[in-house]
Structures are given as C-alpha cells and as structure tokens.
Amino acid sequence: MRISNRSTRPGPQASCGVRIAAALLLATPVFARGAPPPRFDLLPAGKGAATGSPLQIILLLTALALLPAVLMSVTPFLRITVVLHFLRQALGTQSTPSNQVLIGLSLFLSLLIMQPIVNQVYTSAWRPLDDGTITSAQAFEIGSKPVKTFLLRFAHEKDLRLMLELTHAPAPARPSDLGLDVLVPAYILSELKAGFQIGAILYLPFLIIDLVVASVTLSVGMVQLPPVMISAPFKILLFVLVDGWNLVIGSLMRSFYQ
C-alpha cells in the first residue's frame, strides 16, 4: 500500500489570488502608512466632547439592552400581558396559549395603540434631527411631549403624588410639566393596578364554575377525583361559546381609547 507524498501547499492559482487580495487590501487608504483609522460617530460631537467611538458604542449597547424594559413598561404592553396572564390562569390551561403567543399578541396590540404617538414623535422630533435643523436635546424635549401626554392619560393622581413625595420634587403648576422620572413609575403602578382589577373580574365566572364542580363532586362522593379535571372543559366551553377572546381583547383595546 503506497502513500502519496502530495504537498499541502496551495497551488499557483490560490497563491496568486491571495497575493492579489493582499495587494488590494494594502492599497486601500485604511492600511496606507500614516492614514488615520476610520472614525464612526454615533452621537453628534460637540465642542470639547470627550465621547469617543468606544464610549459611544458602549452607550448604544447599554441603551439597546434597556430598550425591551422600556417598551414593556411605558406602553400598553404591561396591562395587556398582565390581563392575558390572569386569563390563562383563570382558564386553567397551564401553558396554553404559550408565553410566546401571549407576548406576540401583546406586542402587536401595543404597536397598534402606540402607532399615532410614534408617528407624531417621528414627524416632530426625529425627522428634524435627521435633517440637522434641531439638536439632540431639542429633539428629546419635543419628542417627549406626546409620550408625556399618553402617560398622563393613564397615570393616577394618587400614584403621581406618591412619586413626587419619593423624589422630593415640588408639585408643578401644570401636569405637563412633570418629568419622565415621575411619570414613568407612576404610569407603571397605575397599569399594574388596572391589570389586576381586570384580572380579578375575569376570575369571577371561572371561580363560580370551580365552586359548583367542587361541591357536586364532594356531594357525589368523588373525593379522590380533582375538581380541576372536570371544571377545565366546562370553563373552556363557556369561554368559546361567549367568544371570550373577542370580548377580552375588545374591552382591553377600548380601555385605551376612552
């Protein structure tokens, strides 16, 4: 049995291609001797600004990491997910619908509600900033006004007072003068309260079914049979007959447009 002693060196065509690629790469201005490295500015650099590209990248990645929490807390996503979670627990279907389905439904419903606000922020703040007619500070101030208006619609006065007391901030002359540091936590507390109230109401009809089934099974003597196994089909049947998804989602959406 003969073993061929073939060389593992690249052929003339491969070595020629490598040389051409290296020559073209070295001929670019980036690799030219004495040429400065390329600079990518993510934030507009002002006079005396010390935010270089590495620091800007770190700030951008930090903002992207916090973006999901902001979207879940400052949008209708919070109330919708809480209500859908209570609904699934009341039905007793364990993991059906799955978390991915509930989150996807909540996300698209939140986008539907927030679309006018996003369009207003884009038209009044982002587009002038992109054109260079206003600064980033002015864009933030202009773009935060529609968001503040939305948060003020659903933030309860009691929660706003609590946040003002915790921050030791003076009460403003107008509600629109409140800062986002007060509005955002007050809005979150108000949405949690609204979500729990709706969830408690959703629990009532299914709780009645559980009580009736439990009393019937105990009176018949079926002690070892869990009542949940019998009540679950009745709860699902009731929910389907009354078109529960239409009622729940419709009531949720109307609560944001009132």
Short mmCIF file of N, CA, C and O in Angstrom, two decimals, residues 110-179:
data_model
loop_
_atom_site.label_atom_id
_atom_site.label_comp_id
_atom_site.label_asym_id
_atom_site.label_seq_id
_atom_site.Cartn_x
_atom_site.Cartn_y
_atom_site.Cartn_z
N SER A 110 -49.96 46.47 21.29
CA SER A 110 -49.29 47.69 21.78
C SER A 110 -48.83 48.56 20.62
O SER A 110 -48.95 49.80 20.68
N LEU A 111 -48.31 47.94 19.57
CA LEU A 111 -47.91 48.72 18.40
C LEU A 111 -49.10 49.40 17.75
O LEU A 111 -48.98 50.54 17.26
N LEU A 112 -50.24 48.73 17.74
CA LEU A 112 -51.44 49.34 17.17
C LEU A 112 -51.88 50.57 17.95
O LEU A 112 -52.28 51.59 17.37
N ILE A 113 -51.77 50.50 19.28
CA ILE A 113 -52.17 51.64 20.10
C ILE A 113 -51.16 52.77 20.03
O ILE A 113 -51.51 53.96 19.99
N MET A 114 -49.87 52.42 20.01
CA MET A 114 -48.82 53.42 20.06
C MET A 114 -48.45 53.99 18.70
O MET A 114 -47.60 54.89 18.62
N GLN A 115 -49.06 53.50 17.62
CA GLN A 115 -48.69 53.96 16.29
C GLN A 115 -48.90 55.47 16.09
O GLN A 115 -48.01 56.14 15.56
N PRO A 116 -50.02 56.08 16.51
CA PRO A 116 -50.13 57.54 16.35
C PRO A 116 -49.08 58.32 17.12
O PRO A 116 -48.57 59.33 16.63
N ILE A 117 -48.73 57.85 18.31
CA ILE A 117 -47.71 58.54 19.11
C ILE A 117 -46.35 58.41 18.47
O ILE A 117 -45.57 59.38 18.41
N VAL A 118 -46.03 57.23 17.95
CA VAL A 118 -44.74 57.03 17.29
C VAL A 118 -44.64 57.90 16.03
O VAL A 118 -43.60 58.50 15.76
N ASN A 119 -45.72 57.98 15.28
CA ASN A 119 -45.71 58.84 14.08
C ASN A 119 -45.53 60.30 14.45
O ASN A 119 -44.80 61.04 13.77
N GLN A 120 -46.15 60.73 15.54
CA GLN A 120 -46.00 62.12 15.97
C GLN A 120 -44.58 62.41 16.42
O GLN A 120 -44.02 63.47 16.11
N VAL A 121 -43.97 61.48 17.16
CA VAL A 121 -42.58 61.67 17.59
C VAL A 121 -41.64 61.68 16.39
O VAL A 121 -40.71 62.50 16.33
N TYR A 122 -41.90 60.82 15.43
CA TYR A 122 -41.04 60.77 14.25
C TYR A 122 -41.15 62.06 13.43
O TYR A 122 -40.14 62.59 12.94
N THR A 123 -42.37 62.57 13.28
CA THR A 123 -42.56 63.77 12.47
C THR A 123 -42.02 65.02 13.14
O THR A 123 -41.38 65.87 12.48
N SER A 124 -42.25 65.15 14.44
CA SER A 124 -41.89 66.39 15.13
C SER A 124 -40.47 66.41 15.67
O SER A 124 -39.90 67.49 15.85
N ALA A 125 -39.87 65.24 15.92
CA ALA A 125 -38.56 65.22 16.56
C ALA A 125 -37.50 64.52 15.72
O ALA A 125 -36.43 65.08 15.47
N TRP A 126 -37.78 63.30 15.28
CA TRP A 126 -36.72 62.53 14.62
C TRP A 126 -36.37 63.08 13.24
O TRP A 126 -35.19 63.18 12.90
N ARG A 127 -37.39 63.45 12.47
CA ARG A 127 -37.10 63.96 11.12
C ARG A 127 -36.34 65.28 11.16
O ARG A 127 -35.35 65.43 10.42
N PRO A 128 -36.71 66.29 12.00
CA PRO A 128 -35.88 67.50 12.08
C PRO A 128 -34.47 67.22 12.58
O PRO A 128 -33.51 67.87 12.15
N LEU A 129 -34.32 66.26 13.50
CA LEU A 129 -32.97 65.91 13.97
C LEU A 129 -32.15 65.28 12.87
O LEU A 129 -30.95 65.57 12.72
N ASP A 130 -32.79 64.45 12.06
CA ASP A 130 -32.08 63.82 10.94
C ASP A 130 -31.69 64.85 9.89
O ASP A 130 -30.64 64.73 9.25
N ASP A 131 -32.53 65.88 9.72
CA ASP A 131 -32.21 66.95 8.76
C ASP A 131 -31.20 67.94 9.30
O ASP A 131 -30.68 68.77 8.53
N GLY A 132 -30.93 67.89 10.60
CA GLY A 132 -29.96 68.80 11.19
C GLY A 132 -30.50 70.16 11.56
O GLY A 132 -29.73 71.07 11.86
N THR A 133 -31.82 70.31 11.60
CA THR A 133 -32.41 71.62 11.95
C THR A 133 -32.51 71.83 13.45
O THR A 133 -32.62 72.97 13.90
N ILE A 134 -32.51 70.77 14.25
CA ILE A 134 -32.55 70.89 15.70
C ILE A 134 -31.47 70.00 16.30
O ILE A 134 -30.95 69.09 15.65
N THR A 135 -31.14 70.26 17.56
CA THR A 135 -30.15 69.47 18.27
C THR A 135 -30.80 68.25 18.91
O THR A 135 -32.03 68.12 18.94
N SER A 136 -29.97 67.37 19.45
CA SER A 136 -30.50 66.17 20.10
C SER A 136 -31.27 66.52 21.36
O SER A 136 -32.28 65.88 21.68
N ALA A 137 -30.83 67.54 22.10
CA ALA A 137 -31.56 67.95 23.31
C ALA A 137 -32.94 68.50 22.94
O ALA A 137 -33.94 68.20 23.61
N GLN A 138 -33.01 69.30 21.89
CA GLN A 138 -34.30 69.82 21.45
C GLN A 138 -35.19 68.70 20.93
O GLN A 138 -36.41 68.71 21.17
N ALA A 139 -34.60 67.74 20.23
CA ALA A 139 -35.40 66.61 19.74
C ALA A 139 -35.96 65.78 20.89
O ALA A 139 -37.12 65.33 20.84
N PHE A 140 -35.17 65.60 21.94
CA PHE A 140 -35.67 64.86 23.09
C PHE A 140 -36.81 65.60 23.78
O PHE A 140 -37.81 65.00 24.18
N GLU A 141 -36.68 66.90 23.91
CA GLU A 141 -37.73 67.69 24.55
C GLU A 141 -39.01 67.68 23.73
O GLU A 141 -40.11 67.55 24.28
N ILE A 142 -38.88 67.81 22.42
CA ILE A 142 -40.07 67.81 21.56
C ILE A 142 -40.70 66.43 21.49
O ILE A 142 -41.92 66.28 21.55
N GLY A 143 -39.86 65.40 21.37
CA GLY A 143 -40.39 64.05 21.24
C GLY A 143 -41.00 63.51 22.52
O GLY A 143 -41.85 62.60 22.47
N SER A 144 -40.58 64.03 23.67
CA SER A 144 -41.13 63.54 24.93
C SER A 144 -42.52 64.10 25.22
O SER A 144 -43.23 63.55 26.08
N LYS A 145 -42.94 65.15 24.54
CA LYS A 145 -44.25 65.73 24.81
C LYS A 145 -45.39 64.77 24.48
O LYS A 145 -46.31 64.60 25.30
N PRO A 146 -45.43 64.13 23.30
CA PRO A 146 -46.52 63.15 23.06
C PRO A 146 -46.48 61.98 24.03
O PRO A 146 -47.54 61.47 24.43
N VAL A 147 -45.28 61.55 24.42
CA VAL A 147 -45.17 60.45 25.37
C VAL A 147 -45.71 60.86 26.73
O VAL A 147 -46.42 60.10 27.40
N LYS A 148 -45.39 62.08 27.16
CA LYS A 148 -45.91 62.57 28.44
C LYS A 148 -47.44 62.67 28.41
O LYS A 148 -48.12 62.33 29.39
N THR A 149 -47.97 63.12 27.28
CA THR A 149 -49.43 63.21 27.17
C THR A 149 -50.08 61.84 27.30
O THR A 149 -51.11 61.67 27.96
N PHE A 150 -49.48 60.83 26.67
CA PHE A 150 -50.01 59.47 26.77
C PHE A 150 -49.91 58.94 28.19
O PHE A 150 -50.86 58.33 28.71
N LEU A 151 -48.78 59.16 28.86
CA LEU A 151 -48.61 58.66 30.22
C LEU A 151 -49.57 59.35 31.19
O LEU A 151 -50.08 58.72 32.12
N LEU A 152 -49.80 60.64 30.98
CA LEU A 152 -50.70 61.37 31.88
C LEU A 152 -52.14 60.90 31.75
O LEU A 152 -52.93 61.03 32.70
N ARG A 153 -52.52 60.36 30.61
CA ARG A 153 -53.90 59.88 30.43
C ARG A 153 -54.21 58.70 31.34
O ARG A 153 -55.36 58.53 31.78
N PHE A 154 -53.21 57.89 31.66
CA PHE A 154 -53.46 56.64 32.39
C PHE A 154 -52.79 56.61 33.76
O PHE A 154 -52.99 55.65 34.51
N ALA A 155 -51.97 57.59 34.09
CA ALA A 155 -51.35 57.64 35.41
C ALA A 155 -52.33 58.25 36.41
O ALA A 155 -52.87 59.33 36.18
N HIS A 156 -52.58 57.57 37.51
CA HIS A 156 -53.50 58.04 38.52
C HIS A 156 -52.86 59.15 39.35
O HIS A 156 -51.64 59.18 39.57
N GLU A 157 -53.70 60.05 39.81
CA GLU A 157 -53.21 61.19 40.59
C GLU A 157 -52.56 60.72 41.89
O GLU A 157 -51.57 61.30 42.34
N LYS A 158 -53.10 59.67 42.49
CA LYS A 158 -52.52 59.15 43.73
C LYS A 158 -51.10 58.65 43.52
O LYS A 158 -50.21 58.90 44.36
N ASP A 159 -50.87 57.96 42.41
CA ASP A 159 -49.52 57.46 42.11
C ASP A 159 -48.57 58.61 41.77
O ASP A 159 -47.38 58.56 42.11
N LEU A 160 -49.07 59.64 41.11
CA LEU A 160 -48.23 60.80 40.82
C LEU A 160 -47.80 61.51 42.10
O LEU A 160 -46.64 61.92 42.25
N ARG A 161 -48.72 61.63 43.03
CA ARG A 161 -48.36 62.26 44.30
C ARG A 161 -47.34 61.42 45.06
O ARG A 161 -46.42 61.97 45.70
N LEU A 162 -47.48 60.11 45.00
CA LEU A 162 -46.51 59.24 45.66
C LEU A 162 -45.12 59.42 45.08
O LEU A 162 -44.13 59.52 45.83
N MET A 163 -45.01 59.47 43.77
CA MET A 163 -43.71 59.65 43.15
C MET A 163 -43.12 61.02 43.45
O MET A 163 -41.90 61.16 43.62
N LEU A 164 -43.96 62.04 43.53
CA LEU A 164 -43.47 63.37 43.89
C LEU A 164 -42.95 63.39 45.33
O LEU A 164 -41.93 64.04 45.62
N GLU A 165 -43.62 62.67 46.22
CA GLU A 165 -43.13 62.60 47.59
C GLU A 165 -41.82 61.83 47.70
O GLU A 165 -40.93 62.21 48.46
N LEU A 166 -41.71 60.75 46.92
CA LEU A 166 -40.49 59.95 46.99
C LEU A 166 -39.29 60.69 46.39
O LEU A 166 -38.16 60.53 46.87
N THR A 167 -39.52 61.46 45.35
CA THR A 167 -38.43 62.20 44.72
C THR A 167 -38.18 63.56 45.36
O THR A 167 -37.22 64.24 44.98
N HIS A 168 -39.05 63.95 46.31
CA HIS A 168 -38.93 65.25 46.99
C HIS A 168 -38.93 66.40 45.98
O HIS A 168 -38.22 67.40 46.14
N ALA A 169 -39.72 66.22 44.93
CA ALA A 169 -39.81 67.26 43.90
C ALA A 169 -41.03 68.12 44.17
O ALA A 169 -42.08 67.62 44.62
N PRO A 170 -40.93 69.42 43.90
CA PRO A 170 -42.09 70.30 44.10
C PRO A 170 -43.18 70.01 43.08
O PRO A 170 -42.90 69.62 41.94
N ALA A 171 -44.40 70.20 43.48
CA ALA A 171 -45.53 69.98 42.58
C ALA A 171 -45.52 71.04 41.48
O ALA A 171 -45.45 72.23 41.77
N PRO A 172 -45.57 70.65 40.22
CA PRO A 172 -45.53 71.63 39.14
C PRO A 172 -46.86 72.37 39.01
O PRO A 172 -47.90 71.94 39.54
N ALA A 173 -46.82 73.46 38.29
CA ALA A 173 -48.04 74.24 38.07
C ALA A 173 -49.01 73.52 37.15
O ALA A 173 -50.22 73.63 37.31
N ARG A 174 -48.48 72.79 36.19
CA ARG A 174 -49.31 72.04 35.25
C ARG A 174 -48.87 70.59 35.21
O ARG A 174 -47.69 70.29 35.41
N PRO A 175 -49.78 69.66 34.94
CA PRO A 175 -49.38 68.25 34.84
C PRO A 175 -48.37 68.00 33.73
O PRO A 175 -47.55 67.08 33.84
N SER A 176 -48.43 68.79 32.66
CA SER A 176 -47.49 68.59 31.55
C SER A 176 -46.06 68.94 31.91
O SER A 176 -45.13 68.56 31.19
N ASP A 177 -45.86 69.65 33.04
CA ASP A 177 -44.51 69.99 33.48
C ASP A 177 -43.83 68.89 34.27
O ASP A 177 -42.67 69.03 34.65
N LEU A 178 -44.55 67.81 34.52
CA LEU A 178 -43.94 66.68 35.23
C LEU A 178 -42.87 66.02 34.38
O LEU A 178 -43.01 65.91 33.16
N GLY A 179 -41.81 65.58 35.03
CA GLY A 179 -40.74 64.91 34.31
C GLY A 179 -41.01 63.44 34.11
O GLY A 179 -41.89 62.84 34.76
#
